[in-house]
Coordinates of C-alpha atoms and ligand atoms in Angstrom, one line a residue:
X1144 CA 17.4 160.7 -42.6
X1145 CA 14.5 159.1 -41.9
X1146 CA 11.4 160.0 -39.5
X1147 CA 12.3 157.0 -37.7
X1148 CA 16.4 157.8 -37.3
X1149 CA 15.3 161.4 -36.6
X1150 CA 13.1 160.1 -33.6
X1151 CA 15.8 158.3 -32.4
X1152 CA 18.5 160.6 -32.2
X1153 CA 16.4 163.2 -31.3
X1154 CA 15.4 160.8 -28.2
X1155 CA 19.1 160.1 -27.4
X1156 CA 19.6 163.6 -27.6
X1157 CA 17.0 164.3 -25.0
X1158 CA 18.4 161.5 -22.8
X1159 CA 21.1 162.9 -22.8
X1160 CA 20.1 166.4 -21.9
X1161 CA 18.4 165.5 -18.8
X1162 CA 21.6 163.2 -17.9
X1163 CA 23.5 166.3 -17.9
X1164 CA 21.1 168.4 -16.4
X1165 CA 21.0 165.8 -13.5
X1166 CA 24.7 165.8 -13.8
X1167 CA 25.1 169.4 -12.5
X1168 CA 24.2 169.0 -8.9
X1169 CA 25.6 166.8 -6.3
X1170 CA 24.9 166.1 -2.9
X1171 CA 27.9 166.4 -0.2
X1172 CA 29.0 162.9 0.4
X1173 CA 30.3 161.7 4.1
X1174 CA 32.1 158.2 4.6
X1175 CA 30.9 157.1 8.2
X1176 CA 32.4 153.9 8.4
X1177 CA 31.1 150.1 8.5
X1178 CA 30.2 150.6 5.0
X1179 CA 27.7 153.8 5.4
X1180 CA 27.8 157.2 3.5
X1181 CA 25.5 160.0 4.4
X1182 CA 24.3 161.9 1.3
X1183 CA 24.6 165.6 2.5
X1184 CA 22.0 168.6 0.8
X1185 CA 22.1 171.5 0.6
X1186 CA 20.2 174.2 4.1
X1187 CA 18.3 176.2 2.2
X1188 CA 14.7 175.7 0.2
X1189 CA 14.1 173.4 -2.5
X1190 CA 15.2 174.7 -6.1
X1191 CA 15.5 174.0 -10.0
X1192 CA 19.2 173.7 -8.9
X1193 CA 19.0 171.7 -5.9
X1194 CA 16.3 168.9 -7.4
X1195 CA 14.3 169.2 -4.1
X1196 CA 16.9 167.3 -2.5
X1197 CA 17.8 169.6 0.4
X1198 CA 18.0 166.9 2.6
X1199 CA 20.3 164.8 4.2
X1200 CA 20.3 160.8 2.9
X1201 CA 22.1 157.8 4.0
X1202 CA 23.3 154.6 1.6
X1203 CA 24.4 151.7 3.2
X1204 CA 26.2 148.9 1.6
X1205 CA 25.3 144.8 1.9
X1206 CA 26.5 142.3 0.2
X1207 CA 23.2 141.4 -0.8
X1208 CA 22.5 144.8 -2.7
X1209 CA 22.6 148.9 -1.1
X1210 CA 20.1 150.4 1.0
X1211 CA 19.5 153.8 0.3
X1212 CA 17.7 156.1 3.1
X1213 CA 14.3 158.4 1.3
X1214 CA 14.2 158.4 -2.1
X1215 CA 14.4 161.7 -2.8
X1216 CA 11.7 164.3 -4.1
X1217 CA 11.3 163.4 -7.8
X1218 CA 11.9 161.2 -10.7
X1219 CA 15.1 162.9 -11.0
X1220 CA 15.7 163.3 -7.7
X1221 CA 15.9 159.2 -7.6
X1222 CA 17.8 158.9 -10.7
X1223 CA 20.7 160.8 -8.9
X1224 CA 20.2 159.1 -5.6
X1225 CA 20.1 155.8 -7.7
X1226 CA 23.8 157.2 -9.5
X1227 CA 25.5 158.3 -6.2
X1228 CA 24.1 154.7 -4.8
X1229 CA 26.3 152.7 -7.5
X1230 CA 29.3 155.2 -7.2
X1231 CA 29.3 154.4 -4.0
X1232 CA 29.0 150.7 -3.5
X1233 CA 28.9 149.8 -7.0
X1234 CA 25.6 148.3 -6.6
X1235 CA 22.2 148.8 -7.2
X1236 CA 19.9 150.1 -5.0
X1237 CA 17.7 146.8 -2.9
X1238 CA 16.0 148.5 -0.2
X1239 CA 14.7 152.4 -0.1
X1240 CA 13.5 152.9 3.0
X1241 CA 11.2 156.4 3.6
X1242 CA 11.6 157.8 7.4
X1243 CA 9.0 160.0 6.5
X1244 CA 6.4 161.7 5.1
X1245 CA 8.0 165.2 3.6
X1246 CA 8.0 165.3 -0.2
X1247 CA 11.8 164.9 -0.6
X1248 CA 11.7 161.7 1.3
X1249 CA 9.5 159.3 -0.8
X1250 CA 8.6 161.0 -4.1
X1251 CA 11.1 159.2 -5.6
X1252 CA 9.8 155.8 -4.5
X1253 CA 8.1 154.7 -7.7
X1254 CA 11.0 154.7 -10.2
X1255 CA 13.1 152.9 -7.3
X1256 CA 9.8 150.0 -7.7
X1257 CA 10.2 150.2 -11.2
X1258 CA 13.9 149.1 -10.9
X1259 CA 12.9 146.5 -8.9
X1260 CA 13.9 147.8 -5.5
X1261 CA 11.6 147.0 -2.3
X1262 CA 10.2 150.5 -0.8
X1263 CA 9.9 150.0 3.2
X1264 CA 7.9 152.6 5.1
X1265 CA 5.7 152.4 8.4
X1266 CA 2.0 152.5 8.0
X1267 CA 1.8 156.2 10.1
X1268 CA 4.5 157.9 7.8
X1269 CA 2.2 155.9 4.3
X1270 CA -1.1 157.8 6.1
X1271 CA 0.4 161.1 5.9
X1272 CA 2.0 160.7 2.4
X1273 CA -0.9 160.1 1.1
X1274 CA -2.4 163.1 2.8
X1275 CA 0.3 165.6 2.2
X1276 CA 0.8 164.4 -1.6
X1277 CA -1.3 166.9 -3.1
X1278 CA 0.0 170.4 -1.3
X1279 CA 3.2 168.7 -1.8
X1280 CA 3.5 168.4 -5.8
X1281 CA 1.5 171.8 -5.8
X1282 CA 4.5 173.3 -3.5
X1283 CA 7.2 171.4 -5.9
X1284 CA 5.5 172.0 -9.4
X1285 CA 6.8 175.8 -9.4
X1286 CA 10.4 175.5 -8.1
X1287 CA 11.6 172.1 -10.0
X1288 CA 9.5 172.7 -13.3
X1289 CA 10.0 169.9 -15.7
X1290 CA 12.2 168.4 -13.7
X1291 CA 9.0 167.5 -11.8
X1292 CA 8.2 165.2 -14.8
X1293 CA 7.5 161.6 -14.4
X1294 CA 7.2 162.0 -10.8
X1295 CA 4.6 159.8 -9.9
X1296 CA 3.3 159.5 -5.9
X1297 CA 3.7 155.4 -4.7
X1298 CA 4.0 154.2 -1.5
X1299 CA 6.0 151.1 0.2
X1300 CA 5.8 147.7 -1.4
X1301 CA 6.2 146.4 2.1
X1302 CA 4.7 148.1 5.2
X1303 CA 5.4 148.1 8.8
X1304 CA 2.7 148.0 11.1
X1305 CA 4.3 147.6 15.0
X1306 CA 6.0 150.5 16.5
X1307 CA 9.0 149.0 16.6
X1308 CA 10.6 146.3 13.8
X1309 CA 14.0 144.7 12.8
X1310 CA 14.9 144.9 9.8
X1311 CA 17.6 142.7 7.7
X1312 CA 19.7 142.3 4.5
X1313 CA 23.2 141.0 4.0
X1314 CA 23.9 140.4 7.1
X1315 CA 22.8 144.2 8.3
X1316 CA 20.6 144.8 11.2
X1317 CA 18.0 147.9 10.9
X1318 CA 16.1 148.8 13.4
X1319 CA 12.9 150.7 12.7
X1320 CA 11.4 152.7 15.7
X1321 CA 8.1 154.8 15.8
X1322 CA 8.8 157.4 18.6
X1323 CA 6.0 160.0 18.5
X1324 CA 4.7 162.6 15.8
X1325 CA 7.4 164.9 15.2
X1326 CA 8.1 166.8 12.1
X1327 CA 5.2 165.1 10.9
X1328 CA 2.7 162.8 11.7
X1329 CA 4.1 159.3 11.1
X1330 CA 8.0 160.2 11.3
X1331 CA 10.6 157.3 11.9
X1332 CA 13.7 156.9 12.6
X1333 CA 16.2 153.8 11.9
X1334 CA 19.1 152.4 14.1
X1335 CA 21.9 149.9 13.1
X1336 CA 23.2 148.4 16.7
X1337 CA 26.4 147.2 15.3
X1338 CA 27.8 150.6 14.2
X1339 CA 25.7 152.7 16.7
X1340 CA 24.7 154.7 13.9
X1341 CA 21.3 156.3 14.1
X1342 CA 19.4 157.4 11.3
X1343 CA 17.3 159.9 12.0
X1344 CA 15.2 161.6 9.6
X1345 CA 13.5 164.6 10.2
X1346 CA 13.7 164.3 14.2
X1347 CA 17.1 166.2 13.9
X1348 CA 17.9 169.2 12.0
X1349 CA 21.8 170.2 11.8
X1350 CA 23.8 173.4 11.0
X1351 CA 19.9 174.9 10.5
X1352 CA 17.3 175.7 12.6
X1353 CA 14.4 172.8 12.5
X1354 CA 10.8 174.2 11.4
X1355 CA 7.7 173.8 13.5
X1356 CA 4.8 173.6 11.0
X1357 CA 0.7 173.2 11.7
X1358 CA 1.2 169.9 10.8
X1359 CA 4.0 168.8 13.5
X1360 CA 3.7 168.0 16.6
X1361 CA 5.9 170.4 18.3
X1362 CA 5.6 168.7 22.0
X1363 CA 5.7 165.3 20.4
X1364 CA 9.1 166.0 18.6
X1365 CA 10.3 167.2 21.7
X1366 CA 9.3 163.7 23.3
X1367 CA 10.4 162.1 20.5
X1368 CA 14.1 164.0 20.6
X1369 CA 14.2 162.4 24.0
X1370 CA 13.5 158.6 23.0
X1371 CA 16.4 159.3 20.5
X1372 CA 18.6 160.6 22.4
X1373 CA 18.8 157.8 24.6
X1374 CA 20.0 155.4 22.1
X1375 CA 23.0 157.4 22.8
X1376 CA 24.3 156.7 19.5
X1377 CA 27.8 157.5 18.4
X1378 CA 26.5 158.6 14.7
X1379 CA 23.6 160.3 14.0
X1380 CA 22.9 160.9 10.0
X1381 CA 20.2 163.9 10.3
X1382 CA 17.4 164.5 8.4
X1383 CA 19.3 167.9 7.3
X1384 CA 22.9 169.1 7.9
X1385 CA 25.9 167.1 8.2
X1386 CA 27.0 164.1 10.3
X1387 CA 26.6 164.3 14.2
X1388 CA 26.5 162.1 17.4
X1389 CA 24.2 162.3 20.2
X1390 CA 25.9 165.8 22.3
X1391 CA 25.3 167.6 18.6
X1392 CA 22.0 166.5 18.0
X1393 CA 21.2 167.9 21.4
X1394 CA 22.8 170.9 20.5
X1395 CA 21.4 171.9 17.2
X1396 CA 17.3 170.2 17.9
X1397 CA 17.2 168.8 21.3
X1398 CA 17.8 172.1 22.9
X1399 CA 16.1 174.0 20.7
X1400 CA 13.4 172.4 21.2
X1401 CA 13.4 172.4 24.6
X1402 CA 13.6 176.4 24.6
X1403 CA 10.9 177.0 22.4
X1404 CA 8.6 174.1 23.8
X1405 CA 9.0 174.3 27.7
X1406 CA 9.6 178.3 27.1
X1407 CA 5.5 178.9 25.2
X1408 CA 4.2 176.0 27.7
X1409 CA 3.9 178.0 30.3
X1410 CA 2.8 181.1 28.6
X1411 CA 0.1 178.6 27.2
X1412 CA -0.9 177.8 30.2
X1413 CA -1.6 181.1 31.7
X1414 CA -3.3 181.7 28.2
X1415 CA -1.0 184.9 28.2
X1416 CA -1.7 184.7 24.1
X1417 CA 1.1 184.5 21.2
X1418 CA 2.2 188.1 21.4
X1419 CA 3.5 187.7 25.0
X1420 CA 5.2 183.9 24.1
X1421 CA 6.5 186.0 21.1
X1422 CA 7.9 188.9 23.2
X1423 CA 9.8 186.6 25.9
X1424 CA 11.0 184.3 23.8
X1425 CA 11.3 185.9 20.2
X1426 CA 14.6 186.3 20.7
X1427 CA 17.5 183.7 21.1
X1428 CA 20.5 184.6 20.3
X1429 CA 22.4 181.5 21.2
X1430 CA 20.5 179.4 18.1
X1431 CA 21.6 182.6 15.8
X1432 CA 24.3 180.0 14.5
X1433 CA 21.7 178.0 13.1
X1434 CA 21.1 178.5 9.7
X1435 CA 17.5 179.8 8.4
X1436 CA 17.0 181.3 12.5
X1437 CA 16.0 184.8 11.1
X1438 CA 13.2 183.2 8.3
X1439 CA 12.1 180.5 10.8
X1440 CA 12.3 181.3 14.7
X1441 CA 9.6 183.6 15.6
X1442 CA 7.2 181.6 13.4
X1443 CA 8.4 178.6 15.2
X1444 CA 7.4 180.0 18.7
X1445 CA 4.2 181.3 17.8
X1446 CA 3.4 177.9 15.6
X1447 CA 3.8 175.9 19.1
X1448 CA 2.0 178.4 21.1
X1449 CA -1.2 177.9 18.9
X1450 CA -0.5 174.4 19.1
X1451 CA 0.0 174.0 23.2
X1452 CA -3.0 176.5 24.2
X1453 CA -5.3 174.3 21.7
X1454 CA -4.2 171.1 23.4
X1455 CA -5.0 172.3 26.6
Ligands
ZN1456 ZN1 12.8 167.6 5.9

């Protein structure tokens, strides 16, 4: 055997070892109708296993070629997205289009541009990618390892600047809406008015409790919430969990969010301090259901207590 053959079939063998490494783990698929599949993750934290995909993703299917919703949090993480996309519609993907700036959202973008897809984002969620890249491959490098590798940061190939834009391809009608700062700065979310399906990215969290971080906007998701909500869709793909409508959104984010926001605003306001926001509202057992509630609540409250007393 030559250096040459040696090179090669060691290269084929390595293909094919990442194929069936990326071959192990599968998203949760969900047929909506009108030619629409949510892409479910798993609840819990990003992991080797999992390919930083704990999210939920949507494909759609046009004649004209499939749009698939965030692009997942890695090289990898695309090349699966990219798989399910074709099993699904037997296309190729046309359109990725990133509803926000979290890591498993758009690090996938570059090998969808270097398959020739068009990458859509607004201008707000581009800003904080490219301010949340570096924390966020430093966060990923330790749980997905090599499966990190060829990850490279880009950002859309075409960018929306309005609040509000219409988006089409084969005959599909996309909405994209700006509502407020949410999750993060910059978050999206996309409606298609012919199958009252929203698509709403990390403005609602199913099955598991949502996660107020310093950079959220815990009031403005709560506005946000509200804008969505009355779209009054009949399906809402979430940014996490499984399929919904508009009374399970409220359920699972829109009233949790009300508890904790309108609950620490008035302890805010009577500068009562953390502790006593904490001791009222530190308990609540009727989001225990939610998945994550006993990592994530009491940081939650006392995350939008710092936040409300600052804006004061
Ligand atoms: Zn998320």
């Amino acid at each position: 055997m030559t250096f040459g053959m040696l090179r090669a079939a060691c290269a084929l063998l390595c293909a094919w070892s990442v194929a069936a490494a990326a071959t192990e783990f599968r998203l949760e698929v969900e047929d909506v109708g009108h030619g629409i599949f949510a892409l479910v993750g798993p609840l819990g934290d990003r992991s080797y296993e999992n390919h930083g995909l704990n999210a939920t993703y949507a494909v759609i299917d046009t004649p004209e070629g499939a749009i698939l919703i965030d692009s997942g949090a890695s090289r990898m993480g695309a090349e699966l997205l990219a798989a399910e996309t074709q099993r699904l519609t037997g296309k190729p993907v046309r359109w990725v289009i990133n509803t926000g700036a979290q890591d498993h959202r758009w690090l996938g973008n570059a090998w969808f541009i270097a398959q020739g897809a068009e990458v859509i984002a607004h201008k707000r969620t581009v800003n904080t990618q490219k301010k949340e890249v570096g924390h966020q491959l430093e966060r990923l490098a330790p749980a997905l390892k090599e499966r990190l590798d060829g990850t490279e940061p880009a950002h859309a190939t075409r960018v929306i600047v309005a609040d509000s834009e219409t988006l089409q391809l084969g005959g599909r009608t996309l909405e994209m809406h700006y509502l407020s700062d949410a999750h993060f700065a910059g978050d999206v979310m996309l409606w298609m008015p012919e199958a009252r399906t929203l698509f709403a990215g990390d403005h609602v969290y199913m099955d598991r409790i949502l996660s107020i971080r310093p950079f959220s906007s815990a009031e403005g998701w709560l506005e946000a919430f509200g804008k969505l909500a009355a779209f009054d869709a009949v399906v809402i793909v979430p940014g996490h969990g499984s399929v919904t409508d508009t009374a399970g959104a409220q359920r699972d984010t829109g009233d949790y969010l009300a508890f904790v926001v309108e609950g620490v605003r008035k302890h805010a306001e009577d500068m009562a301090g953390a502790e006593e926001a904490l001791a009222e509202l530190g308990d609540a057992p009727q989001f225990e259901r939610l998945q994550n509630y006993a990592d994530l609540h009491r940081a939650n409250v006392h995350q939008a207590y710092l936040q409300i007393e600052a804006g004061l």
